[in-house]
Short mmCIF file of C-alpha atoms and ligand atoms in Angstrom, two decimals:
data_model
loop_
_atom_site.label_atom_id
_atom_site.label_comp_id
_atom_site.label_asym_id
_atom_site.label_seq_id
_atom_site.Cartn_x
_atom_site.Cartn_y
_atom_site.Cartn_z
CA MET A 1072 21.58 17.37 -1.07
CA SER A 1073 18.89 18.72 1.24
CA ALA A 1074 19.47 19.00 4.97
CA GLY A 1075 16.31 16.94 5.45
CA ALA A 1076 17.64 14.00 3.43
CA ALA A 1077 20.92 14.05 5.37
CA ARG A 1078 19.00 14.19 8.63
CA LEU A 1079 16.80 11.20 7.73
CA ALA A 1080 19.88 9.26 6.60
CA ALA A 1081 21.48 9.96 9.99
CA LEU A 1082 18.32 8.86 11.82
CA LEU A 1083 18.26 5.60 9.82
CA ARG A 1084 21.91 4.92 10.58
CA ALA A 1085 21.36 5.54 14.28
CA ALA A 1086 18.10 3.58 14.55
CA ARG A 1087 18.12 0.24 16.27
CA ARG A 1088 14.83 -0.76 14.63
CA ALA A 1089 13.36 1.40 11.88
CA VAL A 1090 10.01 0.60 10.28
CA ALA A 1091 8.39 2.21 7.22
CA LEU A 1092 4.70 2.99 6.80
CA THR A 1093 3.53 3.82 3.27
CA GLY A 1094 0.38 5.18 1.65
CA ALA A 1095 -0.98 6.03 -1.79
CA GLY A 1096 1.60 8.79 -2.33
CA ILE A 1097 4.45 6.29 -2.82
CA SER A 1098 2.70 4.76 -5.83
CA VAL A 1099 1.77 8.01 -7.57
CA PRO A 1100 5.15 8.15 -9.44
CA SER A 1101 4.30 4.65 -10.75
CA GLY A 1102 1.18 6.07 -12.40
CA ILE A 1103 -1.29 4.51 -9.99
CA PRO A 1104 -4.20 6.83 -9.39
CA ASP A 1105 -5.77 7.15 -6.00
CA PHE A 1106 -8.34 4.44 -5.41
CA ARG A 1107 -11.05 7.09 -5.39
CA THR A 1108 -10.07 8.55 -8.74
CA PRO A 1109 -12.52 7.32 -11.38
CA LEU A 1110 -10.74 5.31 -14.10
CA THR A 1111 -13.40 5.87 -16.72
CA GLY A 1112 -16.26 8.26 -17.24
CA MET A 1113 -18.58 5.38 -16.53
CA TRP A 1114 -17.57 5.45 -12.88
CA ALA A 1115 -17.14 9.19 -12.55
CA ASN A 1116 -20.26 9.59 -10.47
CA VAL A 1117 -19.97 6.38 -8.47
CA ASP A 1118 -18.93 6.40 -4.86
CA PRO A 1119 -16.38 3.55 -4.36
CA MET A 1120 -17.83 3.00 -0.92
CA GLU A 1121 -21.09 2.02 -2.56
CA VAL A 1122 -19.77 -0.31 -5.23
CA ALA A 1123 -16.58 -1.72 -3.65
CA HIS A 1124 -18.69 -3.12 -0.86
CA ILE A 1125 -18.96 -6.71 0.30
CA ASP A 1126 -22.75 -6.59 -0.15
CA VAL A 1127 -22.38 -5.56 -3.81
CA PHE A 1128 -19.86 -8.37 -4.37
CA THR A 1129 -22.34 -10.86 -2.92
CA ARG A 1130 -25.52 -9.56 -4.55
CA ALA A 1131 -24.35 -8.01 -7.82
CA PRO A 1132 -20.94 -9.41 -8.85
CA GLU A 1133 -21.25 -7.92 -12.38
CA ARG A 1134 -21.57 -4.42 -10.94
CA PHE A 1135 -18.78 -5.10 -8.44
CA TRP A 1136 -16.39 -6.45 -11.10
CA GLY A 1137 -17.32 -3.61 -13.44
CA PHE A 1138 -15.55 -1.46 -10.88
CA TYR A 1139 -12.66 -3.81 -9.95
CA GLY A 1140 -11.96 -5.38 -13.35
CA PRO A 1141 -10.31 -2.23 -14.76
CA ARG A 1142 -8.22 -1.95 -11.59
CA PHE A 1143 -6.76 -5.44 -12.10
CA ALA A 1144 -6.10 -4.58 -15.75
CA LEU A 1145 -4.53 -1.24 -14.82
CA LEU A 1146 -1.89 -2.88 -12.62
CA ARG A 1147 -0.62 -5.08 -15.42
CA ASP A 1148 1.92 -2.58 -16.72
CA LYS A 1149 2.66 -0.77 -13.47
CA ARG A 1150 6.14 -1.06 -11.98
CA PRO A 1151 7.65 -0.07 -8.63
CA ASN A 1152 9.43 3.29 -8.65
CA GLY A 1153 12.60 4.56 -6.97
CA ALA A 1154 10.81 5.05 -3.66
CA HIS A 1155 9.68 1.39 -3.49
CA HIS A 1156 13.19 0.30 -4.50
CA ALA A 1157 14.79 2.54 -1.86
CA LEU A 1158 12.75 0.91 0.92
CA ALA A 1159 13.56 -2.59 -0.37
CA GLU A 1160 17.25 -1.68 -0.48
CA LEU A 1161 17.16 -0.29 3.08
CA GLU A 1162 15.70 -3.59 4.27
CA ARG A 1163 18.41 -5.56 2.39
CA ARG A 1164 21.06 -3.44 4.13
CA GLY A 1165 19.52 -4.08 7.53
CA LEU A 1166 18.58 -0.42 8.01
CA LEU A 1167 14.85 -1.13 7.93
CA ALA A 1168 13.05 -3.92 9.78
CA ALA A 1169 9.74 -3.94 7.90
CA VAL A 1170 7.35 -2.11 5.58
CA ILE A 1171 3.71 -1.58 6.56
CA THR A 1172 1.48 -0.37 3.73
CA GLN A 1173 -2.06 0.81 3.12
CA ASN A 1174 -1.59 0.18 -0.59
CA ILE A 1175 -3.20 -2.72 -2.41
CA ASP A 1176 -1.07 -2.50 -5.56
CA GLY A 1177 1.55 -5.09 -4.55
CA LEU A 1178 4.44 -2.86 -5.70
CA HIS A 1179 6.49 -3.24 -2.49
CA ARG A 1180 6.67 -6.98 -3.07
CA GLN A 1181 7.55 -6.43 -6.75
CA ALA A 1182 10.36 -4.08 -5.66
CA GLY A 1183 11.83 -6.82 -3.47
CA THR A 1184 10.44 -6.08 0.00
CA PRO A 1185 10.17 -9.69 1.18
CA ASP A 1186 7.17 -9.51 3.49
CA PRO A 1187 5.27 -6.21 3.43
CA ILE A 1188 2.43 -5.94 5.94
CA GLU A 1189 -0.54 -5.08 3.73
CA VAL A 1190 -3.20 -3.86 6.15
CA HIS A 1191 -5.78 -3.40 3.37
CA GLY A 1192 -4.88 -6.62 1.53
CA SER A 1193 -3.57 -6.75 -2.04
CA LEU A 1194 -4.75 -6.97 -5.64
CA ALA A 1195 -1.91 -9.43 -6.29
CA ILE A 1196 -4.43 -12.25 -5.97
CA ALA A 1197 -8.13 -13.02 -5.94
CA SER A 1198 -9.60 -15.99 -4.15
CA CYS A 1199 -12.72 -18.14 -4.24
CA PRO A 1200 -14.99 -17.57 -1.24
CA ALA A 1201 -16.53 -21.03 -1.83
CA CYS A 1202 -13.49 -23.34 -2.10
CA GLY A 1203 -10.54 -21.11 -1.19
CA VAL A 1204 -8.62 -21.40 -4.48
CA ARG A 1205 -6.31 -18.42 -5.09
CA GLU A 1206 -5.52 -17.03 -8.52
CA PRO A 1207 -2.71 -14.57 -9.38
CA ARG A 1208 -3.53 -11.10 -10.71
CA GLU A 1209 -2.63 -11.90 -14.35
CA GLU A 1210 -4.99 -14.87 -14.39
CA VAL A 1211 -7.78 -12.81 -12.79
CA ALA A 1212 -7.35 -10.09 -15.44
CA ARG A 1213 -7.46 -12.77 -18.16
CA ARG A 1214 -10.71 -14.21 -16.80
CA VAL A 1215 -12.27 -10.74 -16.47
CA GLU A 1216 -11.62 -10.21 -20.19
CA ALA A 1217 -12.77 -13.68 -21.21
CA ALA A 1218 -16.02 -13.62 -19.21
CA GLY A 1219 -19.13 -12.40 -21.00
CA ASP A 1220 -20.34 -10.59 -17.89
CA GLY A 1221 -16.90 -9.38 -16.77
CA VAL A 1222 -16.97 -11.58 -13.65
CA PRO A 1223 -13.88 -13.78 -13.18
CA ARG A 1224 -14.97 -17.15 -11.86
CA CYS A 1225 -13.37 -20.05 -10.03
CA GLY A 1226 -13.44 -23.52 -11.58
CA CYS A 1227 -16.26 -24.30 -9.12
CA GLY A 1228 -18.40 -21.52 -10.62
CA ALA A 1229 -18.28 -18.99 -7.79
CA ALA A 1230 -17.21 -15.39 -8.47
CA LEU A 1231 -13.60 -14.70 -7.42
CA LYS A 1232 -13.09 -12.08 -4.74
CA PRO A 1233 -10.16 -9.61 -4.83
CA GLY A 1234 -7.64 -10.10 -2.04
CA VAL A 1235 -8.37 -6.65 -0.66
CA VAL A 1236 -10.42 -5.49 2.28
CA LEU A 1237 -13.79 -4.35 0.94
CA PHE A 1238 -15.99 -1.72 2.48
CA GLY A 1239 -18.18 -3.46 5.00
CA GLU A 1240 -15.40 -5.94 5.88
CA LEU A 1241 -13.10 -5.99 8.88
CA LEU A 1242 -9.41 -5.32 8.39
CA PRO A 1243 -7.24 -8.45 8.61
CA GLU A 1244 -6.56 -8.90 12.29
CA ALA A 1245 -3.18 -10.61 11.98
CA ALA A 1246 -1.79 -7.85 9.73
CA LEU A 1247 -3.12 -5.16 12.04
CA GLU A 1248 -1.61 -6.80 15.11
CA ARG A 1249 1.76 -7.03 13.38
CA ALA A 1250 1.53 -3.38 12.32
CA PHE A 1251 0.77 -2.12 15.82
CA ARG A 1252 3.44 -4.35 17.38
CA LEU A 1253 6.05 -3.12 14.87
CA ALA A 1254 5.08 0.52 15.49
CA GLY A 1255 5.45 0.01 19.24
CA GLU A 1256 8.87 -1.64 18.87
CA ALA A 1257 10.21 0.88 16.35
CA ASP A 1258 12.58 3.57 17.53
CA LEU A 1259 12.05 5.21 14.11
CA LEU A 1260 8.86 5.13 12.05
CA VAL A 1261 9.37 6.50 8.53
CA CYS A 1262 5.99 7.49 7.05
CA VAL A 1263 6.08 7.76 3.25
CA GLY A 1264 3.36 9.14 0.99
CA SER A 1265 0.57 9.09 3.53
CA SER A 1266 -1.45 11.96 4.94
CA LEU A 1267 -1.88 9.72 8.02
CA GLU A 1268 -5.57 10.51 8.20
CA VAL A 1269 -7.09 7.08 7.46
CA HIS A 1270 -7.42 4.73 10.38
CA PRO A 1271 -6.03 2.42 11.54
CA VAL A 1272 -2.62 3.45 10.16
CA ALA A 1273 -3.27 7.02 11.29
CA GLY A 1274 -2.77 5.74 14.84
CA LEU A 1275 0.61 4.04 14.24
CA PRO A 1276 2.89 7.10 14.56
CA GLY A 1277 1.20 7.87 17.89
CA VAL A 1278 2.08 4.35 19.07
CA THR A 1279 5.74 4.86 18.13
CA LEU A 1280 5.90 8.29 19.79
CA ALA A 1281 4.21 7.04 22.97
CA ALA A 1282 6.83 4.28 23.23
CA GLY A 1283 9.62 6.86 23.01
CA GLY A 1284 10.42 6.40 19.31
CA ARG A 1285 10.79 9.04 16.60
CA VAL A 1286 8.66 9.70 13.56
CA ALA A 1287 10.01 10.87 10.19
CA LEU A 1288 7.69 12.11 7.42
CA VAL A 1289 8.31 11.87 3.68
CA THR A 1290 5.10 13.20 2.25
CA GLN A 1291 3.59 16.19 0.52
CA GLY A 1292 0.91 18.11 2.34
CA PRO A 1293 0.12 18.39 6.03
CA THR A 1294 -0.23 15.46 8.42
CA PRO A 1295 -1.46 15.38 12.02
CA TYR A 1296 2.14 14.56 13.09
CA ASP A 1297 4.00 17.49 11.48
CA ALA A 1298 4.70 19.11 14.86
CA ASP A 1299 5.99 15.87 16.42
CA ALA A 1300 8.16 14.68 13.54
CA ALA A 1301 11.96 14.54 13.92
CA VAL A 1302 12.21 15.49 10.23
CA LYS A 1303 9.83 16.15 7.37
CA LEU A 1304 10.72 15.86 3.67
CA ASP A 1305 7.90 17.34 1.62
CA GLY A 1306 9.18 17.05 -1.94
CA ASP A 1307 8.45 14.32 -4.49
CA VAL A 1308 8.68 10.99 -2.60
CA GLU A 1309 10.86 9.31 -5.21
CA HIS A 1310 13.39 12.16 -5.33
CA GLU A 1311 13.40 12.52 -1.55
CA LEU A 1312 14.12 8.84 -0.89
CA GLU A 1313 16.75 8.72 -3.62
CA ALA A 1314 18.43 11.68 -1.90
CA VAL A 1315 18.33 9.77 1.39
CA MET A 1316 19.96 6.76 -0.29
CA ALA A 1317 22.67 9.04 -1.74
CA ALA A 1318 23.23 10.50 1.73
CA LEU A 1319 23.77 6.97 3.10
CA GLU A 1320 26.60 6.28 0.67
CA PRO A 1321 30.03 6.47 2.24
CA GLN A 1322 31.63 9.86 1.61
CA GLY A 1323 34.61 9.97 -0.74
CA VAL A 1324 38.03 9.04 0.68
ZN1 LIG B 912 -14.15 -22.20 -6.03
#
């Protein structure tokens, strides 16, 4: 067992209120590509910021859903990995108060985290901007396939909108407020699989540190908080968190 895993286990045991913050890196072992990675050659030269935009959804839903449709389909056979399960288990044991995530894949919920704070929304549902009806991911994927133009529609005829924050849209205020409040109250913020460069979550470790809390990093590659972190585990996120869970087990009698 690495010294880092033992150290993080000790920090979790000692913490009064630990909170986790996760990014794309936690879902890589589940086979989920980064949002910006083209899924097909067709989109290889398309900037997601241009097509995954609220204006494109409004004006050209076929083009918009040409980009999002494969993403809904892709999630169908994706499952949470050991890192998602480790965080859910920590919450069950009372060693973690909450999970804040940038991810839209819904895997924390699938792993059993009861109420993840999804600051960028989630692909778990799509909703109707006209009448508010919400449809689960499987049903959205079915309608994408059934529609001649690839646009899943509500019973009222309007195009369904993914439950994620699109470019050109504001982040959900309630989720953001919760995230910042949790970061300020945490005496340990465990950042998993995030380079902590995308705002607003990039600011959360600073909030914890300013309030006197500690920051732990479980991520590959540099982050702006490397120098301030109480511990950094920079191996594979799944293996690292499984090692932390092993370190939390009572030692043999
Ligand atoms: Zn509708």
